[in-house]
Amino acid sequence: MSIVLRISLLIGILIYVIFIFSLLRKKNFTLKYSLLWFFSALVLFVFVIFPDVAIWISKILGIESVVNAVFLMFLFVMLLILVSLTSIVSKQHNSIKVLIQELAMAKKEIEEMKKK
Amino acid sequence: MKTLIIIPAYNERENIKRVITNLTENYPKYDYVIINDCSTDDTEKICKENGFNYVSLPANLGIGGGVQTGYKYALKNGYDIAVQMDGDGQHDPAFLDELTSVIERDEADIVIGSRFITKEGFQSSGMRRFGIKFLSLLIKLCSGADIKDVTSGYRAVNRRFIEIYSKDYADDYPEPEAIVAARMYGGRLAEVPVIMNERMGGVSSINPIKSVYYMIKVSLSILFFRITFKGGNRK
Protein backbone atom coordinates (compact mmCIF):
# COMPACT_ATOMS: atom_id res chain seq x y z
CA MET A 1 0.00 0.00 0.00
CA SER A 2 1.37 3.40 -0.94
CA ILE A 3 1.83 6.07 1.70
CA VAL A 4 -0.67 8.31 -0.11
CA LEU A 5 -3.35 5.59 0.05
CA ARG A 6 -2.64 5.01 3.74
CA ILE A 7 -2.91 8.70 4.59
CA SER A 8 -6.15 9.12 2.60
CA LEU A 9 -7.63 6.03 4.26
CA LEU A 10 -6.61 7.39 7.66
CA ILE A 11 -8.34 10.72 6.94
CA GLY A 12 -11.37 8.80 5.65
CA ILE A 13 -11.58 6.75 8.84
CA LEU A 14 -11.23 9.89 10.95
CA ILE A 15 -14.12 11.66 9.16
CA TYR A 16 -16.18 8.47 9.40
CA VAL A 17 -15.63 8.11 13.17
CA ILE A 18 -16.35 11.80 13.75
CA PHE A 19 -19.56 11.40 11.72
CA ILE A 20 -20.75 8.47 13.86
CA PHE A 21 -19.89 10.39 17.04
CA SER A 22 -21.89 13.39 15.90
CA LEU A 23 -24.86 11.13 15.14
CA LEU A 24 -24.53 9.64 18.61
CA ARG A 25 -24.40 13.08 20.21
CA LYS A 26 -27.55 14.15 18.36
CA LYS A 27 -29.18 10.94 19.64
CA ASN A 28 -29.84 9.87 16.06
CA PHE A 29 -27.99 6.65 16.64
CA THR A 30 -28.44 3.99 19.28
CA LEU A 31 -25.18 3.16 21.02
CA LYS A 32 -25.88 -0.55 20.72
CA TYR A 33 -25.96 -0.35 16.93
CA SER A 34 -22.98 2.03 16.64
CA LEU A 35 -20.59 -0.60 17.99
CA LEU A 36 -20.58 -2.60 14.75
CA TRP A 37 -19.78 0.50 12.74
CA PHE A 38 -16.94 1.41 15.09
CA PHE A 39 -15.69 -2.14 14.70
CA SER A 40 -15.60 -1.69 10.92
CA ALA A 41 -13.52 1.48 11.39
CA LEU A 42 -11.20 -0.42 13.69
CA VAL A 43 -10.60 -3.17 11.13
CA LEU A 44 -9.69 -0.66 8.48
CA PHE A 45 -7.53 1.24 11.00
CA VAL A 46 -5.51 -1.89 11.79
CA PHE A 47 -4.79 -2.40 8.09
CA VAL A 48 -3.65 1.19 7.66
CA ILE A 49 -1.39 1.29 10.71
CA PHE A 50 0.00 -2.23 10.30
CA PRO A 51 0.06 -2.90 6.58
CA ASP A 52 2.00 -6.08 7.39
CA VAL A 53 -1.27 -7.66 8.50
CA ALA A 54 -2.80 -6.94 5.11
CA ILE A 55 0.32 -8.14 3.32
CA TRP A 56 0.31 -11.36 5.35
CA ILE A 57 -3.38 -12.01 4.57
CA SER A 58 -2.92 -11.33 0.85
CA LYS A 59 0.04 -13.71 0.73
CA ILE A 60 -1.90 -16.51 2.41
CA LEU A 61 -4.90 -16.05 0.13
CA GLY A 62 -2.72 -15.60 -2.94
CA ILE A 63 -4.03 -12.11 -3.69
CA GLU A 64 -1.49 -10.18 -5.75
CA SER A 65 -2.38 -6.63 -4.77
CA VAL A 66 -2.46 -5.92 -1.05
CA VAL A 67 -5.19 -3.32 -1.42
CA ASN A 68 -7.49 -6.02 -2.81
CA ALA A 69 -7.05 -7.96 0.43
CA VAL A 70 -8.09 -4.84 2.32
CA PHE A 71 -11.17 -4.52 0.10
CA LEU A 72 -12.00 -8.19 0.68
CA MET A 73 -11.78 -7.84 4.45
CA PHE A 74 -13.94 -4.79 4.33
CA LEU A 75 -16.48 -6.58 2.18
CA PHE A 76 -16.81 -9.20 4.92
CA VAL A 77 -17.32 -6.54 7.55
CA MET A 78 -20.02 -4.93 5.38
CA LEU A 79 -21.72 -8.30 4.96
CA LEU A 80 -21.70 -8.73 8.72
CA ILE A 81 -23.27 -5.32 9.21
CA LEU A 82 -25.93 -5.99 6.57
CA VAL A 83 -26.92 -9.28 8.18
CA SER A 84 -27.13 -7.60 11.56
CA LEU A 85 -29.37 -4.93 10.01
CA THR A 86 -31.71 -7.62 8.68
CA SER A 87 -31.82 -9.11 12.15
CA ILE A 88 -32.69 -5.71 13.62
CA VAL A 89 -35.41 -5.21 11.00
CA SER A 90 -36.87 -8.65 11.79
CA LYS A 91 -36.99 -7.90 15.48
CA GLN A 92 -38.71 -4.60 14.80
CA HIS A 93 -41.11 -6.31 12.42
CA ASN A 94 -42.21 -8.60 15.23
CA SER A 95 -42.57 -5.76 17.71
CA ILE A 96 -44.61 -3.72 15.24
CA LYS A 97 -46.83 -6.71 14.50
CA VAL A 98 -47.61 -7.19 18.18
CA LEU A 99 -48.24 -3.45 18.52
CA ILE A 100 -50.71 -3.41 15.60
CA GLN A 101 -52.56 -6.46 16.94
CA GLU A 102 -52.82 -5.12 20.48
CA LEU A 103 -53.81 -1.65 19.27
CA ALA A 104 -56.57 -3.11 17.09
CA MET A 105 -58.00 -5.09 20.01
CA ALA A 106 -57.69 -2.14 22.40
CA LYS A 107 -59.54 0.06 19.90
CA LYS A 108 -62.32 -2.51 19.73
CA GLU A 109 -62.64 -2.57 23.52
CA ILE A 110 -62.85 1.23 23.65
CA GLU A 111 -65.59 1.21 20.98
CA GLU A 112 -67.55 -1.35 22.95
CA MET A 113 -67.22 0.64 26.17
CA LYS A 114 -68.43 3.76 24.37
CA LYS A 115 -71.56 1.93 23.18
CA LYS A 116 -72.44 0.98 26.76
CA MET B 1 -67.95 -25.38 24.26
CA LYS B 2 -67.41 -21.70 23.50
CA THR B 3 -66.49 -21.47 19.84
CA LEU B 4 -65.19 -18.51 17.87
CA ILE B 5 -65.12 -18.26 14.09
CA ILE B 6 -62.15 -16.17 12.94
CA ILE B 7 -62.82 -14.55 9.59
CA PRO B 8 -59.84 -12.78 8.04
CA ALA B 9 -60.96 -10.22 5.47
CA TYR B 10 -58.96 -8.08 3.09
CA ASN B 11 -60.95 -6.09 0.52
CA GLU B 12 -64.00 -8.35 0.78
CA ARG B 13 -66.72 -5.75 0.21
CA GLU B 14 -68.50 -8.03 -2.25
CA ASN B 15 -68.56 -11.08 -0.01
CA ILE B 16 -68.40 -10.13 3.63
CA LYS B 17 -72.05 -9.19 4.13
CA ARG B 18 -73.34 -12.39 2.52
CA VAL B 19 -70.87 -14.55 4.44
CA ILE B 20 -71.68 -13.02 7.83
CA THR B 21 -75.45 -12.87 7.29
CA ASN B 22 -75.44 -16.54 6.33
CA LEU B 23 -73.44 -17.32 9.47
CA THR B 24 -75.55 -15.33 11.93
CA GLU B 25 -78.90 -16.39 10.49
CA ASN B 26 -78.25 -20.08 9.95
CA TYR B 27 -75.61 -20.84 12.56
CA PRO B 28 -76.37 -18.47 15.45
CA LYS B 29 -74.77 -20.68 18.09
CA TYR B 30 -71.30 -19.66 16.91
CA ASP B 31 -69.59 -16.40 17.83
CA TYR B 32 -67.49 -14.84 15.14
CA VAL B 33 -64.97 -12.05 14.71
CA ILE B 34 -63.95 -10.44 11.42
CA ILE B 35 -60.31 -9.40 11.23
CA ASN B 36 -60.26 -6.53 8.78
CA ASP B 37 -56.63 -6.42 7.65
CA CYS B 38 -56.59 -2.71 6.83
CA SER B 39 -58.73 -3.15 3.69
CA THR B 40 -58.47 -0.35 1.15
CA ASP B 41 -62.10 -0.72 0.08
CA ASP B 42 -65.15 -0.16 2.31
CA THR B 43 -65.04 -3.54 4.09
CA GLU B 44 -64.79 -1.76 7.44
CA LYS B 45 -67.71 0.55 6.64
CA ILE B 46 -69.89 -2.46 5.73
CA CYS B 47 -68.94 -4.16 9.01
CA LYS B 48 -69.73 -1.05 11.01
CA GLU B 49 -73.05 -0.28 9.32
CA ASN B 50 -74.30 -3.83 9.73
CA GLY B 51 -73.18 -4.03 13.34
CA PHE B 52 -70.85 -6.96 12.66
CA ASN B 53 -68.32 -7.97 15.30
CA TYR B 54 -64.96 -6.95 13.87
CA VAL B 55 -61.42 -5.98 14.74
CA SER B 56 -59.80 -3.54 12.37
CA LEU B 57 -56.02 -3.60 12.08
CA PRO B 58 -54.53 -0.10 11.77
CA ALA B 59 -51.91 -1.36 9.28
CA ASN B 60 -51.85 -4.28 6.86
CA LEU B 61 -50.24 -7.38 8.41
CA GLY B 62 -51.01 -10.02 5.80
CA ILE B 63 -53.03 -13.17 6.35
CA GLY B 64 -50.74 -14.61 9.05
CA GLY B 65 -50.75 -11.56 11.29
CA GLY B 66 -54.48 -11.16 10.72
CA VAL B 67 -55.40 -14.72 11.67
CA GLN B 68 -53.06 -14.51 14.65
CA THR B 69 -55.01 -11.47 15.84
CA GLY B 70 -58.07 -13.71 15.77
CA TYR B 71 -56.32 -16.28 17.95
CA LYS B 72 -55.28 -13.55 20.38
CA TYR B 73 -58.88 -12.36 20.48
CA ALA B 74 -60.04 -15.93 21.16
CA LEU B 75 -57.48 -16.29 23.94
CA LYS B 76 -58.42 -12.99 25.53
CA ASN B 77 -62.13 -13.78 25.49
CA GLY B 78 -61.79 -17.29 26.82
CA TYR B 79 -62.86 -19.40 23.84
CA ASP B 80 -62.33 -23.17 23.90
CA ILE B 81 -62.37 -23.66 20.12
CA ALA B 82 -61.32 -21.33 17.32
CA VAL B 83 -62.22 -21.93 13.68
CA GLN B 84 -60.55 -20.13 10.78
CA MET B 85 -62.91 -19.46 7.91
CA ASP B 86 -62.24 -17.29 4.85
CA GLY B 87 -64.26 -14.14 4.34
CA ASP B 88 -64.77 -14.74 0.62
CA GLY B 89 -67.47 -17.42 0.76
CA GLN B 90 -65.21 -20.33 -0.25
CA HIS B 91 -65.83 -22.08 3.03
CA ASP B 92 -69.34 -23.31 3.73
CA PRO B 93 -70.36 -22.88 7.39
CA ALA B 94 -72.44 -26.07 7.02
CA PHE B 95 -69.24 -27.96 7.91
CA LEU B 96 -68.59 -26.05 11.13
CA ASP B 97 -70.26 -28.74 13.22
CA GLU B 98 -68.13 -31.46 11.66
CA LEU B 99 -64.91 -29.55 12.28
CA THR B 100 -65.68 -28.60 15.86
CA SER B 101 -67.21 -31.95 16.87
CA VAL B 102 -63.85 -33.68 16.37
CA ILE B 103 -62.31 -31.24 18.84
CA GLU B 104 -65.25 -31.49 21.22
CA ARG B 105 -64.75 -35.25 21.34
CA ASP B 106 -61.05 -34.51 22.02
CA GLU B 107 -59.93 -36.67 19.11
CA ALA B 108 -57.58 -34.03 17.74
CA ASP B 109 -56.04 -30.66 18.58
CA ILE B 110 -56.26 -29.35 15.04
CA VAL B 111 -58.89 -30.29 12.47
CA ILE B 112 -58.40 -29.33 8.84
CA GLY B 113 -61.26 -29.10 6.37
CA SER B 114 -60.11 -30.91 3.25
CA ARG B 115 -61.28 -30.71 -0.37
CA PHE B 116 -59.39 -33.81 -1.41
CA ILE B 117 -60.92 -36.58 0.67
CA THR B 118 -64.27 -36.95 -1.03
CA LYS B 119 -63.12 -34.83 -4.00
CA GLU B 120 -66.39 -32.97 -4.22
CA GLY B 121 -66.94 -29.30 -4.97
CA PHE B 122 -64.33 -26.80 -6.09
CA GLN B 123 -61.00 -28.61 -6.57
CA SER B 124 -58.92 -25.72 -8.00
CA SER B 125 -56.68 -26.03 -11.06
CA GLY B 126 -54.51 -29.05 -11.90
CA MET B 127 -51.30 -27.06 -11.48
CA ARG B 128 -52.32 -25.91 -8.07
CA ARG B 129 -53.40 -29.39 -7.01
CA PHE B 130 -49.96 -30.64 -8.04
CA GLY B 131 -48.37 -27.91 -5.94
CA ILE B 132 -50.49 -28.87 -2.94
CA LYS B 133 -49.54 -32.54 -3.41
CA PHE B 134 -45.88 -31.59 -3.39
CA LEU B 135 -46.26 -29.51 -0.23
CA SER B 136 -48.24 -32.32 1.37
CA LEU B 137 -45.39 -34.74 0.69
CA LEU B 138 -42.79 -32.27 1.95
CA ILE B 139 -44.74 -31.76 5.16
CA LYS B 140 -45.08 -35.50 5.61
CA LEU B 141 -41.31 -35.95 5.24
CA CYS B 142 -40.51 -33.03 7.55
CA SER B 143 -43.01 -33.63 10.30
CA GLY B 144 -44.82 -36.92 9.71
CA ALA B 145 -48.16 -35.13 9.41
CA ASP B 146 -50.31 -36.91 6.84
CA ILE B 147 -52.52 -34.10 5.56
CA LYS B 148 -53.83 -33.88 2.00
CA ASP B 149 -55.19 -30.35 1.82
CA VAL B 150 -52.28 -28.53 3.44
CA THR B 151 -53.22 -25.08 2.13
CA SER B 152 -56.79 -25.22 3.38
CA GLY B 153 -57.54 -22.18 5.51
CA TYR B 154 -60.66 -23.83 6.92
CA ARG B 155 -59.54 -25.33 10.21
CA ALA B 156 -60.47 -25.62 13.85
CA VAL B 157 -58.12 -25.71 16.83
CA ASN B 158 -58.58 -26.34 20.53
CA ARG B 159 -57.64 -24.18 23.51
CA ARG B 160 -54.08 -25.45 23.65
CA PHE B 161 -53.39 -24.38 20.08
CA ILE B 162 -55.23 -21.09 20.48
CA GLU B 163 -52.53 -20.34 23.06
CA ILE B 164 -49.68 -21.61 20.88
CA TYR B 165 -50.80 -19.88 17.69
CA SER B 166 -51.37 -16.57 19.44
CA LYS B 167 -47.68 -16.64 20.35
CA ASP B 168 -46.23 -18.31 17.28
CA TYR B 169 -47.80 -18.03 13.84
CA ALA B 170 -46.16 -17.56 10.43
CA ASP B 171 -46.61 -14.27 8.58
CA ASP B 172 -47.12 -15.04 4.91
CA TYR B 173 -48.96 -18.06 3.51
CA PRO B 174 -49.06 -19.56 7.01
CA GLU B 175 -51.32 -22.58 6.46
CA PRO B 176 -48.72 -25.24 5.54
CA GLU B 177 -46.24 -24.02 8.12
CA ALA B 178 -48.90 -24.08 10.84
CA ILE B 179 -49.32 -27.83 10.21
CA VAL B 180 -45.61 -28.45 10.73
CA ALA B 181 -45.72 -26.23 13.82
CA ALA B 182 -48.66 -28.25 15.13
CA ARG B 183 -46.64 -31.46 14.87
CA MET B 184 -43.54 -29.88 16.40
CA TYR B 185 -45.61 -28.85 19.41
CA GLY B 186 -46.90 -32.39 19.67
CA GLY B 187 -50.39 -31.69 18.39
CA ARG B 188 -52.80 -34.32 17.07
CA LEU B 189 -54.02 -33.51 13.57
CA ALA B 190 -57.16 -34.66 11.83
CA GLU B 191 -58.66 -34.00 8.42
CA VAL B 192 -62.36 -34.00 7.67
CA PRO B 193 -63.94 -33.76 4.21
CA VAL B 194 -65.52 -30.45 3.27
CA ILE B 195 -66.92 -29.05 0.04
CA MET B 196 -65.51 -25.69 -0.97
CA ASN B 197 -67.00 -23.17 -3.36
CA GLU B 198 -65.21 -21.09 -5.91
CA ARG B 199 -65.01 -17.53 -4.62
CA MET B 200 -67.99 -15.51 -5.79
CA GLY B 201 -66.76 -11.95 -5.90
CA GLY B 202 -63.55 -10.01 -5.51
CA VAL B 203 -60.07 -11.22 -6.41
CA SER B 204 -58.09 -14.05 -4.86
CA SER B 205 -54.90 -12.98 -3.14
CA ILE B 206 -52.81 -15.50 -5.11
CA ASN B 207 -52.21 -15.05 -8.87
CA PRO B 208 -50.25 -17.39 -11.23
CA ILE B 209 -47.03 -15.35 -11.07
CA LYS B 210 -47.10 -15.35 -7.31
CA SER B 211 -47.67 -19.12 -7.27
CA VAL B 212 -44.08 -20.01 -8.17
CA TYR B 213 -42.79 -17.60 -5.55
CA TYR B 214 -45.33 -19.11 -3.15
CA MET B 215 -44.08 -22.67 -3.72
CA ILE B 216 -40.42 -21.76 -3.21
CA LYS B 217 -41.12 -19.64 -0.20
CA VAL B 218 -43.43 -22.12 1.50
CA SER B 219 -41.09 -25.06 0.84
CA LEU B 220 -38.14 -23.18 2.32
CA SER B 221 -40.13 -21.94 5.27
CA ILE B 222 -41.27 -25.49 6.05
CA LEU B 223 -37.69 -26.77 5.89
CA PHE B 224 -36.23 -23.91 7.91
CA PHE B 225 -39.01 -24.09 10.45
CA ARG B 226 -38.31 -27.78 10.93
CA ILE B 227 -34.53 -27.24 11.22
CA THR B 228 -34.59 -24.24 13.54
CA PHE B 229 -37.48 -25.25 15.78
CA LYS B 230 -36.55 -25.19 19.46
CA GLY B 231 -39.71 -25.12 21.48
CA GLY B 232 -40.98 -21.98 19.83
CA ASN B 233 -39.93 -18.56 21.00
CA ARG B 234 -41.06 -16.57 17.98
CA LYS B 235 -43.68 -13.92 18.29
Coordinates of C-alpha atoms in Angstrom, one line a residue:
Chain A
M1 CA 0.0 0.0 0.0
S2 CA 1.4 3.4 -0.9
I3 CA 1.8 6.1 1.7
V4 CA -0.7 8.3 -0.1
L5 CA -3.4 5.6 0.1
R6 CA -2.6 5.0 3.7
I7 CA -2.9 8.7 4.6
S8 CA -6.1 9.1 2.6
L9 CA -7.6 6.0 4.3
L10 CA -6.6 7.4 7.7
I11 CA -8.3 10.7 6.9
G12 CA -11.4 8.8 5.6
I13 CA -11.6 6.7 8.8
L14 CA -11.2 9.9 10.9
I15 CA -14.1 11.7 9.2
Y16 CA -16.2 8.5 9.4
V17 CA -15.6 8.1 13.2
I18 CA -16.4 11.8 13.8
F19 CA -19.6 11.4 11.7
I20 CA -20.7 8.5 13.9
F21 CA -19.9 10.4 17.0
S22 CA -21.9 13.4 15.9
L23 CA -24.9 11.1 15.1
L24 CA -24.5 9.6 18.6
R25 CA -24.4 13.1 20.2
K26 CA -27.5 14.1 18.4
K27 CA -29.2 10.9 19.6
N28 CA -29.8 9.9 16.1
F29 CA -28.0 6.7 16.6
T30 CA -28.4 4.0 19.3
L31 CA -25.2 3.2 21.0
K32 CA -25.9 -0.5 20.7
Y33 CA -26.0 -0.4 16.9
S34 CA -23.0 2.0 16.6
L35 CA -20.6 -0.6 18.0
L36 CA -20.6 -2.6 14.7
W37 CA -19.8 0.5 12.7
F38 CA -16.9 1.4 15.1
F39 CA -15.7 -2.1 14.7
S40 CA -15.6 -1.7 10.9
A41 CA -13.5 1.5 11.4
L42 CA -11.2 -0.4 13.7
V43 CA -10.6 -3.2 11.1
L44 CA -9.7 -0.7 8.5
F45 CA -7.5 1.2 11.0
V46 CA -5.5 -1.9 11.8
F47 CA -4.8 -2.4 8.1
V48 CA -3.7 1.2 7.7
I49 CA -1.4 1.3 10.7
F50 CA 0.0 -2.2 10.3
P51 CA 0.1 -2.9 6.6
D52 CA 2.0 -6.1 7.4
V53 CA -1.3 -7.7 8.5
A54 CA -2.8 -6.9 5.1
I55 CA 0.3 -8.1 3.3
W56 CA 0.3 -11.4 5.3
I57 CA -3.4 -12.0 4.6
S58 CA -2.9 -11.3 0.9
K59 CA 0.0 -13.7 0.7
I60 CA -1.9 -16.5 2.4
L61 CA -4.9 -16.1 0.1
G62 CA -2.7 -15.6 -2.9
I63 CA -4.0 -12.1 -3.7
E64 CA -1.5 -10.2 -5.7
S65 CA -2.4 -6.6 -4.8
V66 CA -2.5 -5.9 -1.0
V67 CA -5.2 -3.3 -1.4
N68 CA -7.5 -6.0 -2.8
A69 CA -7.1 -8.0 0.4
V70 CA -8.1 -4.8 2.3
F71 CA -11.2 -4.5 0.1
L72 CA -12.0 -8.2 0.7
M73 CA -11.8 -7.8 4.5
F74 CA -13.9 -4.8 4.3
L75 CA -16.5 -6.6 2.2
F76 CA -16.8 -9.2 4.9
V77 CA -17.3 -6.5 7.5
M78 CA -20.0 -4.9 5.4
L79 CA -21.7 -8.3 5.0
L80 CA -21.7 -8.7 8.7
I81 CA -23.3 -5.3 9.2
L82 CA -25.9 -6.0 6.6
V83 CA -26.9 -9.3 8.2
S84 CA -27.1 -7.6 11.6
L85 CA -29.4 -4.9 10.0
T86 CA -31.7 -7.6 8.7
S87 CA -31.8 -9.1 12.1
I88 CA -32.7 -5.7 13.6
V89 CA -35.4 -5.2 11.0
S90 CA -36.9 -8.7 11.8
K91 CA -37.0 -7.9 15.5
Q92 CA -38.7 -4.6 14.8
H93 CA -41.1 -6.3 12.4
N94 CA -42.2 -8.6 15.2
S95 CA -42.6 -5.8 17.7
I96 CA -44.6 -3.7 15.2
K97 CA -46.8 -6.7 14.5
V98 CA -47.6 -7.2 18.2
L99 CA -48.2 -3.5 18.5
I100 CA -50.7 -3.4 15.6
Q101 CA -52.6 -6.5 16.9
E102 CA -52.8 -5.1 20.5
L103 CA -53.8 -1.7 19.3
A104 CA -56.6 -3.1 17.1
M105 CA -58.0 -5.1 20.0
A106 CA -57.7 -2.1 22.4
K107 CA -59.5 0.1 19.9
K108 CA -62.3 -2.5 19.7
E109 CA -62.6 -2.6 23.5
I110 CA -62.9 1.2 23.7
E111 CA -65.6 1.2 21.0
E112 CA -67.5 -1.4 23.0
M113 CA -67.2 0.6 26.2
K114 CA -68.4 3.8 24.4
K115 CA -71.6 1.9 23.2
K116 CA -72.4 1.0 26.8
Chain B
M1 CA -68.0 -25.4 24.3
K2 CA -67.4 -21.7 23.5
T3 CA -66.5 -21.5 19.8
L4 CA -65.2 -18.5 17.9
I5 CA -65.1 -18.3 14.1
I6 CA -62.1 -16.2 12.9
I7 CA -62.8 -14.6 9.6
P8 CA -59.8 -12.8 8.0
A9 CA -61.0 -10.2 5.5
Y10 CA -59.0 -8.1 3.1
N11 CA -61.0 -6.1 0.5
E12 CA -64.0 -8.4 0.8
R13 CA -66.7 -5.8 0.2
E14 CA -68.5 -8.0 -2.3
N15 CA -68.6 -11.1 0.0
I16 CA -68.4 -10.1 3.6
K17 CA -72.0 -9.2 4.1
R18 CA -73.3 -12.4 2.5
V19 CA -70.9 -14.6 4.4
I20 CA -71.7 -13.0 7.8
T21 CA -75.4 -12.9 7.3
N22 CA -75.4 -16.5 6.3
L23 CA -73.4 -17.3 9.5
T24 CA -75.6 -15.3 11.9
E25 CA -78.9 -16.4 10.5
N26 CA -78.2 -20.1 9.9
Y27 CA -75.6 -20.8 12.6
P28 CA -76.4 -18.5 15.5
K29 CA -74.8 -20.7 18.1
Y30 CA -71.3 -19.7 16.9
D31 CA -69.6 -16.4 17.8
Y32 CA -67.5 -14.8 15.1
V33 CA -65.0 -12.1 14.7
I34 CA -63.9 -10.4 11.4
I35 CA -60.3 -9.4 11.2
N36 CA -60.3 -6.5 8.8
D37 CA -56.6 -6.4 7.6
C38 CA -56.6 -2.7 6.8
S39 CA -58.7 -3.2 3.7
T40 CA -58.5 -0.4 1.1
D41 CA -62.1 -0.7 0.1
D42 CA -65.2 -0.2 2.3
T43 CA -65.0 -3.5 4.1
E44 CA -64.8 -1.8 7.4
K45 CA -67.7 0.5 6.6
I46 CA -69.9 -2.5 5.7
C47 CA -68.9 -4.2 9.0
K48 CA -69.7 -1.0 11.0
E49 CA -73.1 -0.3 9.3
N50 CA -74.3 -3.8 9.7
G51 CA -73.2 -4.0 13.3
F52 CA -70.8 -7.0 12.7
N53 CA -68.3 -8.0 15.3
Y54 CA -65.0 -6.9 13.9
V55 CA -61.4 -6.0 14.7
S56 CA -59.8 -3.5 12.4
L57 CA -56.0 -3.6 12.1
P58 CA -54.5 -0.1 11.8
A59 CA -51.9 -1.4 9.3
N60 CA -51.8 -4.3 6.9
L61 CA -50.2 -7.4 8.4
G62 CA -51.0 -10.0 5.8
I63 CA -53.0 -13.2 6.4
G64 CA -50.7 -14.6 9.0
G65 CA -50.7 -11.6 11.3
G66 CA -54.5 -11.2 10.7
V67 CA -55.4 -14.7 11.7
Q68 CA -53.1 -14.5 14.6
T69 CA -55.0 -11.5 15.8
G70 CA -58.1 -13.7 15.8
Y71 CA -56.3 -16.3 17.9
K72 CA -55.3 -13.6 20.4
Y73 CA -58.9 -12.4 20.5
A74 CA -60.0 -15.9 21.2
L75 CA -57.5 -16.3 23.9
K76 CA -58.4 -13.0 25.5
N77 CA -62.1 -13.8 25.5
G78 CA -61.8 -17.3 26.8
Y79 CA -62.9 -19.4 23.8
D80 CA -62.3 -23.2 23.9
I81 CA -62.4 -23.7 20.1
A82 CA -61.3 -21.3 17.3
V83 CA -62.2 -21.9 13.7
Q84 CA -60.5 -20.1 10.8
M85 CA -62.9 -19.5 7.9
D86 CA -62.2 -17.3 4.9
G87 CA -64.3 -14.1 4.3
D88 CA -64.8 -14.7 0.6
G89 CA -67.5 -17.4 0.8
Q90 CA -65.2 -20.3 -0.3
H91 CA -65.8 -22.1 3.0
D92 CA -69.3 -23.3 3.7
P93 CA -70.4 -22.9 7.4
A94 CA -72.4 -26.1 7.0
F95 CA -69.2 -28.0 7.9
L96 CA -68.6 -26.0 11.1
D97 CA -70.3 -28.7 13.2
E98 CA -68.1 -31.5 11.7
L99 CA -64.9 -29.5 12.3
T100 CA -65.7 -28.6 15.9
S101 CA -67.2 -32.0 16.9
V102 CA -63.8 -33.7 16.4
I103 CA -62.3 -31.2 18.8
E104 CA -65.2 -31.5 21.2
R105 CA -64.8 -35.3 21.3
D106 CA -61.1 -34.5 22.0
E107 CA -59.9 -36.7 19.1
A108 CA -57.6 -34.0 17.7
D109 CA -56.0 -30.7 18.6
I110 CA -56.3 -29.3 15.0
V111 CA -58.9 -30.3 12.5
I112 CA -58.4 -29.3 8.8
G113 CA -61.3 -29.1 6.4
S114 CA -60.1 -30.9 3.2
R115 CA -61.3 -30.7 -0.4
F116 CA -59.4 -33.8 -1.4
I117 CA -60.9 -36.6 0.7
T118 CA -64.3 -37.0 -1.0
K119 CA -63.1 -34.8 -4.0
E120 CA -66.4 -33.0 -4.2
G121 CA -66.9 -29.3 -5.0
F122 CA -64.3 -26.8 -6.1
Q123 CA -61.0 -28.6 -6.6
S124 CA -58.9 -25.7 -8.0
S125 CA -56.7 -26.0 -11.1
G126 CA -54.5 -29.1 -11.9
M127 CA -51.3 -27.1 -11.5
R128 CA -52.3 -25.9 -8.1
R129 CA -53.4 -29.4 -7.0
F130 CA -50.0 -30.6 -8.0
G131 CA -48.4 -27.9 -5.9
I132 CA -50.5 -28.9 -2.9
K133 CA -49.5 -32.5 -3.4
F134 CA -45.9 -31.6 -3.4
L135 CA -46.3 -29.5 -0.2
S136 CA -48.2 -32.3 1.4
L137 CA -45.4 -34.7 0.7
L138 CA -42.8 -32.3 2.0
I139 CA -44.7 -31.8 5.2
K140 CA -45.1 -35.5 5.6
L141 CA -41.3 -35.9 5.2
C142 CA -40.5 -33.0 7.6
S143 CA -43.0 -33.6 10.3
G144 CA -44.8 -36.9 9.7
A145 CA -48.2 -35.1 9.4
D146 CA -50.3 -36.9 6.8
I147 CA -52.5 -34.1 5.6
K148 CA -53.8 -33.9 2.0
D149 CA -55.2 -30.4 1.8
V150 CA -52.3 -28.5 3.4
T151 CA -53.2 -25.1 2.1
S152 CA -56.8 -25.2 3.4
G153 CA -57.5 -22.2 5.5
Y154 CA -60.7 -23.8 6.9
R155 CA -59.5 -25.3 10.2
A156 CA -60.5 -25.6 13.8
V157 CA -58.1 -25.7 16.8
N158 CA -58.6 -26.3 20.5
R159 CA -57.6 -24.2 23.5
R160 CA -54.1 -25.5 23.6
F161 CA -53.4 -24.4 20.1
I162 CA -55.2 -21.1 20.5
E163 CA -52.5 -20.3 23.1
I164 CA -49.7 -21.6 20.9
Y165 CA -50.8 -19.9 17.7
S166 CA -51.4 -16.6 19.4
K167 CA -47.7 -16.6 20.4
D168 CA -46.2 -18.3 17.3
Y169 CA -47.8 -18.0 13.8
A170 CA -46.2 -17.6 10.4
D171 CA -46.6 -14.3 8.6
D172 CA -47.1 -15.0 4.9
Y173 CA -49.0 -18.1 3.5
P174 CA -49.1 -19.6 7.0
E175 CA -51.3 -22.6 6.5
P176 CA -48.7 -25.2 5.5
E177 CA -46.2 -24.0 8.1
A178 CA -48.9 -24.1 10.8
I179 CA -49.3 -27.8 10.2
V180 CA -45.6 -28.4 10.7
A181 CA -45.7 -26.2 13.8
A182 CA -48.7 -28.3 15.1
R183 CA -46.6 -31.5 14.9
M184 CA -43.5 -29.9 16.4
Y185 CA -45.6 -28.8 19.4
G186 CA -46.9 -32.4 19.7
G187 CA -50.4 -31.7 18.4
R188 CA -52.8 -34.3 17.1
L189 CA -54.0 -33.5 13.6
A190 CA -57.2 -34.7 11.8
E191 CA -58.7 -34.0 8.4
V192 CA -62.4 -34.0 7.7
P193 CA -63.9 -33.8 4.2
V194 CA -65.5 -30.5 3.3
I195 CA -66.9 -29.1 0.0
M196 CA -65.5 -25.7 -1.0
N197 CA -67.0 -23.2 -3.4
E198 CA -65.2 -21.1 -5.9
R199 CA -65.0 -17.5 -4.6
M200 CA -68.0 -15.5 -5.8
G201 CA -66.8 -12.0 -5.9
G202 CA -63.5 -10.0 -5.5
V203 CA -60.1 -11.2 -6.4
S204 CA -58.1 -14.0 -4.9
S205 CA -54.9 -13.0 -3.1
I206 CA -52.8 -15.5 -5.1
N207 CA -52.2 -15.1 -8.9
P208 CA -50.2 -17.4 -11.2
I209 CA -47.0 -15.4 -11.1
K210 CA -47.1 -15.4 -7.3
S211 CA -47.7 -19.1 -7.3
V212 CA -44.1 -20.0 -8.2
Y213 CA -42.8 -17.6 -5.5
Y214 CA -45.3 -19.1 -3.2
M215 CA -44.1 -22.7 -3.7
I216 CA -40.4 -21.8 -3.2
K217 CA -41.1 -19.6 -0.2
V218 CA -43.4 -22.1 1.5
S219 CA -41.1 -25.1 0.8
L220 CA -38.1 -23.2 2.3
S221 CA -40.1 -21.9 5.3
I222 CA -41.3 -25.5 6.0
L223 CA -37.7 -26.8 5.9
F224 CA -36.2 -23.9 7.9
F225 CA -39.0 -24.1 10.5
R226 CA -38.3 -27.8 10.9
I227 CA -34.5 -27.2 11.2
T228 CA -34.6 -24.2 13.5
F229 CA -37.5 -25.3 15.8
K230 CA -36.6 -25.2 19.5
G231 CA -39.7 -25.1 21.5
G232 CA -41.0 -22.0 19.8
N233 CA -39.9 -18.6 21.0
R234 CA -41.1 -16.6 18.0
K235 CA -43.7 -13.9 18.3

